[in-house]
Short mmCIF file of C-alpha atoms in Angstrom, two decimals:
data_model
loop_
_atom_site.label_atom_id
_atom_site.label_comp_id
_atom_site.label_asym_id
_atom_site.label_seq_id
_atom_site.Cartn_x
_atom_site.Cartn_y
_atom_site.Cartn_z
CA MET A 749 73.43 -15.89 146.80
CA ALA A 750 72.25 -15.62 143.19
CA SER A 751 70.81 -12.26 142.16
CA THR A 752 67.37 -13.73 141.46
CA GLU A 753 67.25 -15.43 144.87
CA ALA A 754 68.35 -12.20 146.53
CA MET A 755 65.59 -10.32 144.69
CA ARG A 756 62.96 -12.84 145.77
CA LEU A 757 64.12 -12.58 149.40
CA PHE A 758 64.04 -8.77 149.21
CA VAL A 759 60.50 -8.79 147.80
CA LYS A 760 59.34 -11.25 150.46
CA ILE A 761 60.68 -9.05 153.27
CA LEU A 762 59.19 -5.95 151.64
CA GLU A 763 55.77 -7.60 151.40
CA GLU A 764 55.89 -8.55 155.07
CA GLU A 765 56.70 -4.98 156.13
CA ASP A 766 54.52 -3.16 153.59
CA PRO A 767 51.95 -5.48 151.93
CA ALA A 768 50.49 -2.69 149.79
CA TRP A 769 53.77 -1.61 148.16
CA TYR A 770 53.03 -3.24 144.81
CA SER A 771 49.73 -1.40 144.35
CA ARG A 772 51.65 1.89 144.36
CA VAL A 773 53.98 0.85 141.51
CA PRO A 774 52.93 2.86 138.43
CA GLU A 775 52.05 1.02 135.27
CA PRO A 776 54.02 2.04 132.17
CA ILE A 777 51.99 4.49 130.11
CA VAL A 778 52.38 4.26 126.37
CA LYS A 779 50.94 6.88 124.07
CA ILE A 780 48.71 5.36 121.43
CA SER A 781 50.34 5.91 118.08
CA SER A 782 48.36 7.07 115.08
CA GLU A 783 51.03 5.85 112.72
CA ILE A 784 50.73 2.96 110.33
CA HIS A 785 53.59 0.78 109.24
CA LYS A 786 54.39 0.80 105.53
CA SER A 787 54.61 -2.34 103.46
CA LYS A 788 58.30 -1.87 102.58
CA LEU A 789 61.16 -1.70 105.07
CA GLU A 790 64.11 -0.45 103.04
CA PRO A 791 67.65 -1.53 103.91
CA SER A 792 68.76 2.11 103.68
CA GLY A 793 66.45 2.90 106.60
CA GLU A 794 68.12 0.56 109.05
CA LYS A 795 68.84 1.88 112.49
CA ALA A 796 71.19 0.53 115.13
CA ILE A 797 69.65 -1.02 118.21
CA SER A 798 71.72 -1.90 121.25
CA SER A 799 75.34 -1.79 120.18
CA GLY A 800 75.14 -2.23 116.46
CA THR A 801 72.27 -4.62 115.90
CA SER A 802 70.54 -3.60 112.68
CA PHE A 803 66.79 -3.64 112.38
CA PRO A 804 64.95 -2.13 109.43
CA GLU A 805 63.57 1.25 110.42
CA SER A 806 59.80 1.47 110.29
CA LYS A 807 58.28 4.07 108.00
CA HIS A 808 55.09 5.70 109.23
CA ILE A 809 52.35 7.85 107.84
CA SER A 810 50.64 10.28 110.21
CA ILE A 811 46.90 10.77 110.09
CA GLU A 812 45.89 14.22 111.23
CA ASN A 813 42.51 16.00 111.11
CA GLY A 814 40.95 13.08 109.28
CA ASP A 815 42.96 13.65 106.10
CA HIS A 816 43.52 10.78 103.70
CA MET A 817 46.82 8.95 103.78
CA GLU A 818 49.21 9.81 100.98
CA THR A 819 52.72 8.66 100.15
CA GLN A 820 55.31 10.15 97.86
CA ASP A 821 56.30 6.79 96.41
CA LYS A 822 52.68 5.55 96.33
CA ASP A 823 53.46 2.26 98.12
CA ILE A 824 50.57 0.09 99.22
CA ILE A 825 49.74 0.59 102.89
CA MET A 826 49.51 -2.58 104.96
CA GLU A 827 48.74 -2.94 108.64
CA GLY A 828 49.96 -5.26 111.36
CA LEU A 829 52.33 -8.10 110.58
CA GLY A 830 51.68 -7.72 106.86
CA ALA A 831 53.65 -4.46 106.92
CA ILE A 832 56.91 -6.34 107.53
CA GLY A 833 58.63 -6.95 104.22
CA VAL A 834 62.12 -8.21 105.14
CA TYR A 835 62.94 -11.85 105.73
CA ASP A 836 65.04 -13.52 108.43
CA ASN A 837 65.54 -10.37 110.48
CA TRP A 838 64.01 -9.38 113.81
CA VAL A 839 62.01 -6.17 113.49
CA ALA A 840 60.53 -3.97 116.23
CA PRO A 841 57.14 -2.98 114.75
CA PRO A 842 55.16 0.02 116.01
CA ILE A 843 52.93 -1.16 118.88
CA SER A 844 50.04 0.85 120.26
CA GLY A 845 47.82 0.47 123.30
CA HIS A 846 48.66 0.10 126.98
CA HIS A 847 51.78 -2.08 127.13
CA PRO A 848 51.87 -4.93 129.69
CA LYS A 849 54.24 -4.74 132.62
CA PRO A 850 57.75 -6.04 131.71
CA ARG A 851 58.21 -9.70 132.64
CA TYR A 852 59.76 -13.06 131.94
CA GLU A 853 58.75 -16.72 132.53
CA HIS A 854 55.24 -15.86 131.33
CA GLY A 855 53.03 -17.88 129.00
CA ALA A 856 51.97 -16.99 125.45
CA ALA A 857 49.51 -18.52 122.99
CA VAL A 858 47.88 -17.48 119.70
CA VAL A 859 44.16 -17.84 118.99
CA LYS A 860 42.66 -16.31 115.83
CA ASP A 861 45.19 -13.55 115.11
CA LYS A 862 45.53 -12.60 118.77
CA MET A 863 48.49 -13.28 121.06
CA TYR A 864 47.53 -13.83 124.69
CA ILE A 865 50.05 -13.22 127.49
CA PHE A 866 49.38 -14.57 130.97
CA GLY A 867 51.32 -14.28 134.24
CA GLY A 868 55.08 -14.19 134.53
CA ASN A 869 57.72 -12.82 136.87
CA HIS A 870 58.49 -9.13 137.43
CA ASN A 871 61.07 -8.12 140.05
CA GLY A 872 60.61 -11.43 141.83
CA ARG A 873 56.84 -11.06 142.02
CA TYR A 874 54.46 -13.41 140.21
CA LEU A 875 51.84 -11.82 137.95
CA SER A 876 48.27 -12.86 137.14
CA ASP A 877 47.15 -10.43 134.45
CA LEU A 878 45.92 -11.51 131.03
CA GLN A 879 46.92 -9.28 128.12
CA VAL A 880 46.15 -9.61 124.42
CA LEU A 881 47.95 -8.24 121.37
CA ASP A 882 45.88 -7.98 118.21
CA LEU A 883 48.35 -9.13 115.55
CA ARG A 884 46.48 -7.32 112.76
CA SER A 885 46.29 -3.91 114.38
CA LEU A 886 49.32 -4.44 116.67
CA MET A 887 47.45 -2.98 119.62
CA TRP A 888 47.63 -4.16 123.23
CA SER A 889 44.60 -4.45 125.49
CA LYS A 890 43.98 -5.96 128.90
CA ILE A 891 41.29 -8.56 129.60
CA ASP A 892 39.28 -8.19 132.82
CA ALA A 893 38.83 -11.90 133.37
CA LYS A 894 36.36 -13.52 135.73
CA VAL A 895 37.10 -16.52 137.91
CA SER A 896 34.78 -19.50 138.19
CA LYS A 897 34.84 -21.47 141.44
CA GLY A 898 33.02 -24.73 141.17
CA LEU A 899 29.53 -24.26 139.74
CA SER A 900 29.34 -20.59 140.72
CA GLU A 901 30.87 -17.80 138.71
CA SER A 902 31.80 -14.41 140.02
CA SER A 903 29.88 -11.59 138.36
CA THR A 904 32.74 -9.13 138.80
CA PRO A 905 36.35 -9.45 137.63
CA ALA A 906 38.50 -11.39 140.09
CA GLN A 907 42.16 -12.27 140.23
CA VAL A 908 43.37 -15.72 139.25
CA ALA A 909 46.31 -17.08 141.22
CA PRO A 910 49.60 -15.45 140.10
CA CYS A 911 52.16 -17.81 138.58
CA ALA A 912 55.33 -18.00 136.51
CA GLY A 913 57.14 -20.75 134.65
CA HIS A 914 53.85 -22.19 133.42
CA SER A 915 52.90 -23.28 129.89
CA LEU A 916 50.08 -21.74 127.84
CA ILE A 917 48.41 -23.99 125.27
CA SER A 918 45.74 -23.12 122.69
CA TRP A 919 43.11 -25.86 122.65
CA ASP A 920 39.59 -25.99 121.17
CA ASN A 921 39.25 -22.18 120.98
CA LYS A 922 40.25 -21.98 124.63
CA ILE A 923 43.52 -21.43 126.47
CA LEU A 924 45.00 -23.89 128.96
CA SER A 925 47.52 -22.86 131.61
CA VAL A 926 49.47 -25.88 132.83
CA ALA A 927 51.70 -26.10 135.94
CA GLY A 928 53.94 -23.19 136.97
CA HIS A 929 55.41 -21.77 140.16
CA ALA A 930 53.11 -19.96 142.60
CA LYS A 931 53.48 -18.24 145.95
CA ASP A 932 51.39 -20.96 147.57
CA PRO A 933 52.03 -23.97 145.33
CA SER A 934 49.74 -26.96 145.24
CA LYS A 935 51.10 -30.46 145.70
CA THR A 936 50.32 -31.50 142.14
CA VAL A 937 50.19 -29.88 138.71
CA THR A 938 47.04 -27.84 138.13
CA VAL A 939 45.35 -27.12 134.82
CA LYS A 940 43.42 -23.87 134.38
CA GLU A 941 41.19 -23.07 131.42
CA PHE A 942 40.33 -19.64 130.05
CA ASP A 943 37.11 -19.47 128.04
CA LEU A 944 37.43 -16.83 125.33
CA GLN A 945 33.65 -16.54 125.02
CA THR A 946 32.84 -15.91 128.69
CA LEU A 947 36.27 -14.45 129.60
CA THR A 948 36.34 -16.77 132.59
CA TRP A 949 39.14 -18.72 134.26
CA SER A 950 38.26 -22.10 135.78
CA ASP A 951 40.19 -24.98 137.34
CA LEU A 952 39.78 -28.18 135.34
CA ARG A 953 39.14 -31.42 137.17
CA THR A 954 41.54 -34.17 136.19
CA TYR A 955 41.66 -37.88 136.92
CA GLY A 956 44.42 -40.39 137.45
CA LYS A 957 47.67 -39.56 139.21
CA PRO A 958 48.82 -36.01 138.42
CA PRO A 959 52.55 -35.15 138.54
CA ILE A 960 53.97 -33.11 141.39
CA SER A 961 53.78 -29.33 140.99
CA ARG A 962 56.57 -27.70 139.02
CA GLY A 963 57.65 -24.82 136.81
CA GLY A 964 60.00 -24.54 133.85
CA GLN A 965 58.67 -27.76 132.35
CA SER A 966 57.85 -28.30 128.68
CA VAL A 967 54.26 -28.99 127.64
CA THR A 968 53.75 -30.21 124.07
CA LEU A 969 50.41 -30.72 122.37
CA VAL A 970 50.39 -34.00 120.41
CA GLY A 971 46.99 -34.63 118.86
CA THR A 972 44.59 -34.59 121.81
CA THR A 973 47.29 -35.23 124.40
CA LEU A 974 49.63 -33.02 126.39
CA VAL A 975 53.13 -34.42 126.94
CA ILE A 976 54.89 -32.93 129.98
CA PHE A 977 58.62 -33.34 130.61
CA GLY A 978 60.98 -32.15 133.34
CA GLY A 979 60.94 -28.85 135.18
CA GLN A 980 61.74 -27.83 138.74
CA ASP A 981 59.52 -28.56 141.74
CA ALA A 982 58.65 -26.23 144.61
CA LYS A 983 61.77 -27.35 146.52
CA ARG A 984 64.01 -26.46 143.54
CA SER A 985 64.68 -30.11 142.75
CA LEU A 986 65.18 -30.72 139.03
CA LEU A 987 63.05 -33.33 137.28
CA ASN A 988 63.23 -35.49 134.17
CA ASP A 989 59.98 -37.43 134.54
CA LEU A 990 57.45 -37.86 131.77
CA HIS A 991 53.66 -37.52 132.01
CA VAL A 992 50.75 -37.29 129.58
CA LEU A 993 47.30 -35.75 129.97
CA ASP A 994 44.50 -36.94 127.70
CA LEU A 995 42.48 -33.80 126.98
CA GLU A 996 39.39 -35.77 125.98
CA THR A 997 39.15 -37.70 129.24
CA MET A 998 41.28 -35.32 131.35
CA THR A 999 43.17 -38.34 132.67
CA TRP A 1000 46.82 -38.29 133.75
CA ASP A 1001 49.25 -41.08 133.06
CA ASP A 1002 52.93 -41.30 133.98
CA ILE A 1003 55.21 -42.88 131.39
CA ASP A 1004 58.14 -45.20 132.08
CA ALA A 1005 60.05 -44.79 128.84
CA ILE A 1006 62.96 -47.06 127.93
CA GLY A 1007 66.39 -45.86 126.94
CA THR A 1008 68.48 -43.11 128.54
CA PRO A 1009 66.38 -39.98 129.16
CA PRO A 1010 67.73 -36.40 129.28
CA SER A 1011 69.29 -35.45 132.59
CA PRO A 1012 67.02 -33.56 135.04
CA ARG A 1013 66.51 -30.00 133.79
CA SER A 1014 64.18 -27.05 133.44
CA ASP A 1015 63.71 -24.14 131.02
CA HIS A 1016 64.32 -26.34 127.97
CA ALA A 1017 62.44 -26.38 124.65
CA ALA A 1018 60.32 -29.18 123.23
CA ALA A 1019 58.48 -29.86 119.97
CA CYS A 1020 56.73 -32.77 118.27
CA HIS A 1021 57.63 -33.91 114.76
CA ALA A 1022 55.33 -35.98 112.52
CA GLU A 1023 52.93 -36.52 115.44
CA ARG A 1024 55.36 -39.14 116.72
CA TYR A 1025 58.75 -37.81 117.80
CA LEU A 1026 59.15 -35.55 120.83
CA LEU A 1027 62.34 -33.46 120.62
CA ILE A 1028 63.94 -31.98 123.77
CA PHE A 1029 66.68 -29.38 123.34
CA GLY A 1030 68.84 -27.60 125.89
CA GLY A 1031 67.74 -26.45 129.33
CA GLY A 1032 69.68 -26.08 132.53
CA SER A 1033 70.39 -27.39 136.00
CA HIS A 1034 71.41 -25.24 138.95
CA ALA A 1035 74.92 -24.70 137.59
CA THR A 1036 75.01 -26.07 134.03
CA CYS A 1037 73.32 -25.30 130.73
CA PHE A 1038 72.91 -27.94 128.02
CA ASN A 1039 73.03 -28.03 124.23
CA ASP A 1040 72.04 -31.67 123.82
CA LEU A 1041 69.16 -32.98 121.73
CA TYR A 1042 67.05 -35.98 122.78
CA VAL A 1043 64.22 -37.66 120.91
CA LEU A 1044 61.39 -39.72 122.37
CA ASP A 1045 59.50 -42.05 120.04
CA LEU A 1046 55.92 -41.70 121.28
CA HIS A 1047 54.94 -45.01 119.66
CA THR A 1048 57.57 -47.17 121.34
CA MET A 1049 58.23 -44.79 124.28
CA GLU A 1050 61.99 -45.06 123.77
CA TRP A 1051 64.55 -42.28 124.28
CA SER A 1052 67.46 -41.80 121.89
CA ARG A 1053 70.15 -39.20 121.34
CA PRO A 1054 70.54 -38.69 117.59
CA ARG A 1055 73.49 -37.32 115.69
CA GLN A 1056 73.11 -33.63 114.87
CA GLN A 1057 74.45 -31.94 111.74
CA GLY A 1058 75.23 -28.42 110.65
CA VAL A 1059 76.28 -25.73 113.13
CA THR A 1060 76.79 -26.75 116.75
CA PRO A 1061 74.32 -24.94 119.06
CA GLY A 1062 75.75 -23.36 122.18
CA PRO A 1063 74.45 -24.33 125.64
CA ARG A 1064 71.38 -22.42 126.72
CA ALA A 1065 68.38 -22.36 129.06
CA GLY A 1066 65.32 -20.16 129.14
CA HIS A 1067 65.09 -20.14 125.35
CA ALA A 1068 61.89 -20.42 123.32
CA GLY A 1069 61.04 -22.68 120.40
CA VAL A 1070 58.36 -22.60 117.72
CA LYS A 1071 57.66 -24.79 114.68
CA VAL A 1072 57.16 -23.58 111.11
CA GLY A 1073 56.39 -26.72 109.14
CA GLU A 1074 59.38 -29.03 109.55
CA ASN A 1075 61.59 -26.19 110.78
CA TRP A 1076 62.04 -25.65 114.52
CA PHE A 1077 63.18 -22.15 115.44
CA ILE A 1078 65.11 -21.65 118.71
CA VAL A 1079 65.27 -18.09 120.03
CA GLY A 1080 67.03 -16.48 122.99
CA GLY A 1081 68.10 -18.12 126.23
CA GLY A 1082 71.29 -17.78 128.22
CA ASP A 1083 74.26 -19.80 129.46
CA ASN A 1084 74.61 -18.37 133.01
CA LYS A 1085 77.03 -15.74 131.64
CA ASN A 1086 75.53 -14.11 128.56
CA GLY A 1087 72.37 -14.13 126.51
CA VAL A 1088 72.45 -16.23 123.35
CA SER A 1089 72.53 -13.91 120.36
CA GLU A 1090 71.74 -16.17 117.43
CA THR A 1091 68.40 -17.47 116.25
CA LEU A 1092 68.75 -21.11 115.18
CA VAL A 1093 66.62 -23.37 113.03
CA LEU A 1094 66.60 -27.17 113.10
CA HIS A 1095 65.20 -29.03 110.13
CA MET A 1096 63.41 -31.75 112.06
CA SER A 1097 63.50 -34.45 109.38
CA THR A 1098 67.26 -34.24 108.84
CA LEU A 1099 68.44 -32.85 112.21
CA VAL A 1100 70.50 -30.16 110.45
CA TRP A 1101 71.10 -26.95 112.42
CA SER A 1102 71.66 -23.56 110.80
CA VAL A 1103 71.78 -19.93 111.95
CA VAL A 1104 68.92 -17.71 110.80
CA THR A 1105 70.15 -14.39 112.17
CA THR A 1106 72.20 -12.91 115.01
CA VAL A 1107 71.47 -9.97 117.30
CA GLN A 1108 73.97 -8.10 119.45
CA GLY A 1109 73.80 -6.22 122.69
CA ARG A 1110 71.36 -6.71 125.52
CA VAL A 1111 68.20 -6.84 123.44
CA PRO A 1112 65.30 -8.99 124.69
CA LEU A 1113 65.96 -11.58 122.00
CA ALA A 1114 69.28 -12.38 123.70
CA SER A 1115 67.63 -12.99 127.06
CA GLU A 1116 65.99 -15.67 129.15
CA GLY A 1117 62.35 -16.41 129.76
CA LEU A 1118 60.99 -14.82 126.58
CA THR A 1119 58.14 -16.33 124.56
CA VAL A 1120 57.88 -16.86 120.80
CA VAL A 1121 54.66 -17.75 118.98
CA LEU A 1122 53.73 -18.39 115.35
CA SER A 1123 51.11 -16.35 113.50
CA THR A 1124 49.98 -16.33 109.87
CA CYS A 1125 48.94 -13.20 108.00
CA ASN A 1126 48.08 -13.04 104.29
CA GLY A 1127 49.56 -16.49 103.74
CA GLU A 1128 52.91 -15.57 105.36
CA ASP A 1129 54.32 -16.98 108.60
CA TYR A 1130 55.58 -14.66 111.33
CA LEU A 1131 57.43 -15.32 114.58
CA VAL A 1132 56.40 -12.95 117.38
CA SER A 1133 58.52 -12.64 120.54
CA PHE A 1134 57.62 -10.91 123.78
CA GLY A 1135 59.39 -10.11 127.05
CA GLY A 1136 62.40 -11.75 128.64
CA TYR A 1137 65.13 -10.86 131.13
CA ASN A 1138 68.68 -9.78 130.26
CA GLY A 1139 69.58 -7.74 133.31
CA ARG A 1140 66.31 -5.89 133.04
CA TYR A 1141 62.74 -7.02 132.44
CA SER A 1142 61.32 -6.43 128.99
CA ASN A 1143 57.86 -5.87 127.54
CA GLU A 1144 59.01 -5.37 123.96
CA VAL A 1145 57.65 -7.11 120.88
CA TYR A 1146 59.81 -8.24 117.97
CA VAL A 1147 58.73 -9.96 114.76
CA LEU A 1148 60.65 -12.18 112.34
CA LYS A 1149 59.36 -13.15 108.89
CA PRO A 1150 61.10 -16.45 108.10
CA SER A 1151 62.09 -17.41 104.59
CA TYR A 1152 61.75 -21.02 105.75
CA LYS A 1153 58.24 -21.95 104.66
CA SER A 1154 55.81 -24.47 106.12
CA ASP A 1155 56.75 -26.90 103.36
CA LEU A 1156 60.25 -27.74 102.13
CA PRO A 1157 61.84 -24.48 100.92
CA SER A 1158 63.11 -24.29 97.36
CA ARG A 1159 66.42 -22.88 98.64
CA MET A 1160 67.22 -26.30 100.15
CA ILE A 1161 68.22 -29.44 98.28
CA ASP A 1162 67.77 -32.95 99.62
CA LYS A 1163 71.04 -34.87 99.74
CA PRO A 1164 70.87 -38.41 101.21
CA THR A 1165 73.94 -39.29 103.26
CA SER A 1166 73.17 -42.67 104.79
CA GLU A 1167 71.73 -45.99 103.80
CA ASN A 1168 68.33 -45.47 105.39
CA MET A 1169 65.32 -43.24 105.05
CA SER A 1170 64.35 -39.95 106.73
CA VAL A 1171 63.17 -39.60 110.32
CA ALA A 1172 59.96 -38.13 108.93
CA ASN A 1173 58.65 -41.58 107.98
CA PRO A 1174 56.46 -42.61 110.95
CA THR A 1175 56.31 -46.25 109.87
CA THR A 1176 60.01 -46.97 110.28
CA ASN A 1177 61.70 -48.32 113.39
CA VAL A 1178 63.01 -45.84 115.92
CA SER A 1179 66.30 -47.68 116.32
CA ARG A 1180 67.01 -46.85 112.69
CA ASP A 1181 65.26 -43.48 112.50
CA LEU A 1182 66.95 -41.87 115.47
CA ALA A 1183 70.03 -43.88 116.32
CA PRO A 1184 72.42 -42.92 119.13
CA GLU A 1185 75.50 -40.97 118.13
CA SER A 1186 77.74 -44.06 118.32
CA GLU A 1187 75.51 -45.91 115.84
CA ALA A 1188 74.39 -43.05 113.61
CA ALA A 1189 76.99 -43.68 110.91
CA GLN A 1190 75.81 -47.28 110.45
CA ASP A 1191 72.06 -46.99 111.05
CA GLY A 1192 71.19 -43.31 110.97
CA LYS A 1193 68.17 -42.86 108.68
CA ILE A 1194 69.02 -39.19 108.24
CA THR A 1195 68.49 -37.31 104.96
CA GLU A 1196 70.65 -34.22 104.98
CA ILE A 1197 69.37 -30.95 103.53
CA MET A 1198 72.20 -28.84 102.21
CA MET A 1199 72.07 -25.07 102.72
CA ASP A 1200 73.07 -22.45 100.18
CA ASN A 1201 76.45 -21.82 101.79
CA VAL A 1202 77.60 -25.46 101.60
CA ASP A 1203 80.50 -26.18 99.21
CA PRO A 1204 78.92 -27.73 96.07
CA GLY A 1205 82.03 -29.84 95.39
CA ALA A 1206 81.83 -31.51 98.76
CA SER A 1207 78.11 -31.95 98.21
CA ASN A 1208 78.66 -33.78 94.91
CA MET A 1209 81.31 -36.04 96.43
CA ARG A 1210 78.98 -36.90 99.27
CA THR A 1211 76.18 -37.66 96.81
CA GLU A 1212 78.33 -39.98 94.66
CA SER A 1213 79.73 -41.83 97.66
CA SER A 1214 76.26 -42.45 99.05
CA ALA A 1215 74.52 -43.51 95.82
CA GLU A 1216 75.13 -47.21 96.46
CA HIS A 1217 73.86 -46.86 100.01
CA VAL A 1218 70.67 -45.26 98.72
CA ILE A 1219 70.10 -48.15 96.30
CA VAL A 1220 70.64 -50.66 99.11
CA ALA A 1221 68.26 -48.72 101.34
CA LEU A 1222 65.56 -48.68 98.66
CA LYS A 1223 65.95 -52.44 98.08
CA THR A 1224 65.77 -53.09 101.81
CA GLU A 1225 62.68 -50.92 102.09
CA ASN A 1226 61.08 -52.75 99.15
CA GLU A 1227 61.80 -56.14 100.75
CA GLU A 1228 60.27 -54.95 104.02
CA LEU A 1229 57.14 -53.77 102.21
CA GLU A 1230 56.82 -57.09 100.33
CA ALA A 1231 57.22 -59.01 103.58
CA ALA A 1232 54.56 -56.86 105.21
CA LEU A 1233 52.27 -57.44 102.21
CA ASN A 1234 52.76 -61.21 102.47
CA ARG A 1235 51.92 -61.09 106.16
CA GLU A 1236 48.74 -59.18 105.36
CA ARG A 1237 47.80 -61.72 102.70
CA LEU A 1238 48.39 -64.61 105.10
CA GLN A 1239 46.34 -62.92 107.77
CA ASN A 1240 43.57 -62.27 105.24
CA PHE A 1241 43.58 -65.95 104.19
CA GLN A 1242 43.35 -67.06 107.82
CA LEU A 1243 40.46 -64.70 108.41
CA LYS A 1244 38.66 -66.13 105.37
CA GLN A 1245 39.14 -69.67 106.72
CA GLU A 1246 37.79 -68.67 110.09
CA LEU A 1247 34.83 -66.99 108.41
CA ALA A 1248 34.09 -70.15 106.39
CA GLU A 1249 34.21 -72.27 109.56
CA VAL A 1250 31.82 -69.86 111.25
CA GLU A 1251 29.42 -70.06 108.31
CA ILE A 1252 29.51 -73.89 108.43
CA LYS A 1253 28.75 -73.79 112.15
CA ASN A 1254 25.89 -71.39 111.48
CA VAL A 1255 24.42 -73.79 108.88
CA GLU A 1256 24.69 -76.72 111.33
CA ILE A 1257 23.07 -74.67 114.06
CA SER A 1258 20.27 -73.65 111.68
CA LYS A 1259 19.63 -77.31 110.76
CA ALA A 1260 19.57 -78.35 114.39
CA TRP A 1261 17.23 -75.49 115.23
CA PHE A 1262 14.92 -76.49 112.34
CA LEU A 1263 14.78 -80.11 113.49
CA PHE A 1264 14.09 -78.97 117.02
CA LEU A 1265 11.20 -76.82 115.85
CA PHE A 1266 9.88 -79.55 113.56
CA PHE A 1267 9.75 -82.18 116.29
CA SER A 1268 8.31 -79.68 118.73
CA PHE A 1269 5.52 -78.87 116.27
CA PHE A 1270 5.05 -82.57 115.53
CA LYS A 1271 4.65 -83.31 119.22
CA LEU A 1272 2.26 -80.39 119.51
CA SER A 1273 0.27 -81.65 116.53
CA ILE A 1274 -0.19 -85.05 118.16
CA ASN A 1275 -1.58 -83.37 121.23
CA MET A 1276 -3.84 -81.16 119.12
CA THR A 1277 -5.03 -84.18 117.10
CA SER A 1278 -6.05 -85.92 120.24
CA LEU A 1279 -8.10 -82.86 121.10
CA PHE A 1280 -9.55 -81.85 117.73
CA GLY A 1281 -9.25 -85.06 115.80
CA SER A 1282 -7.54 -83.55 112.77
CA SER A 1283 -4.47 -85.16 111.21
CA MET A 1284 -3.80 -82.10 109.03
CA PHE A 1285 -2.67 -79.86 111.90
CA PRO A 1286 1.14 -80.47 111.49
CA TYR A 1287 0.86 -79.71 107.79
CA ILE A 1288 -1.00 -76.49 108.46
CA ILE A 1289 1.58 -75.36 111.03
CA LEU A 1290 4.58 -76.12 108.79
CA LYS A 1291 2.91 -74.46 105.80
CA ASN A 1292 2.33 -71.26 107.75
#
């Protein structure tokens, strides 16, 4: 029996014999720090964490007896995420407040400089608490949420149903909790909404045919639609079905996509590129972890498995992903043996993988079931991770300041390698944008971005050999645009002809209507003449 299954069975037996055992478990007490993180994290102040992993050591300034803060080197004091000065390195910042209970398989979302944590799994028990980390002050606090049932709302704080393996989505200044495992699971996927104004949870009513209940799925926000893929149902059966939920009408729809979909899996990562392409990476079955990448064109609803470039990612499940512009960061996860130590980034337009940084030892970043969110402070992007499981449950927070910006970084250089355009162009055909691996060399539409550590000689050779292909691609693209323009002109000419025919018909109808009125008035005038004896009556009527 797997260790997690054994733990769940132990907890179930313990709850049957002593239902109140969990209430006697003490919460971790964390002393509120009065220290403030400095703006510079010097390399000389690095300290080893967990078997040699280097993180810049935080410098602090104590505030005692209300005295003003002073520094010997007179550096500018910055608070929160803005105090982190190093790039591409995970840092453990000073966190104050009452820390949440350690957990994994929880949900996380950012709304207005606050990271919200909901639910999760701790020692085989599902959680239902809602915690918030202020990303400017780096202080934890707990929200005493209310629960709305139907039209009535409880006036005192109540407990929402505990769950784990769910997805937390920020939407319209509210937070949506979608799917997830529960002690008493429903038959279908449920959607809960947390109102940040009233601090109230409520179950949203949906229409259509909802998918069966599950956990470990991916939920991706695309415009006003949630795209749900895969997961594991209440009977531990793995899934690879595809569903969408329209958030404006709250209507479900199941999608029968063409092409070969990813194999059934859970605990994978998903992201949307250019509001059109859904990327699925990794995940696991009961005995296998994956490192494959699939792409679903949301316009044509066709699956493809594109050719990947750069470093080869190792198999993993339980990892977390977050987008920074066109860069998709993949953090943590495990392969059934060890936690994955490296943080990867995939440039989504070129499908080039590279390693951002590597951690060692059993730190939460090399664990399963952690969450990673994106926050912006003073114009800089920050990745914030929380929790995870690597043999023990974690409630630690780490922050990475990526040098990869929201736009194309200056440290990268575009180098076309095939005869077609980039995947970023949403007007091109998916069969050329994201071709299967066997066809990628002929019809790949991939523009490679070369990293700093790539051999410049090889780069120049690749550029020269592909110059002719680029010219051919541009000519082909130009011909396609001219053909499209001609089709538009033809359609415009046809519309003008139809409009002219309609105008002619309108004129004929107007003439017929005039004659009808004239003869009707003439007939009426004859009748009026017989009554009043005036032959001028038709003239008077027509004149008026």
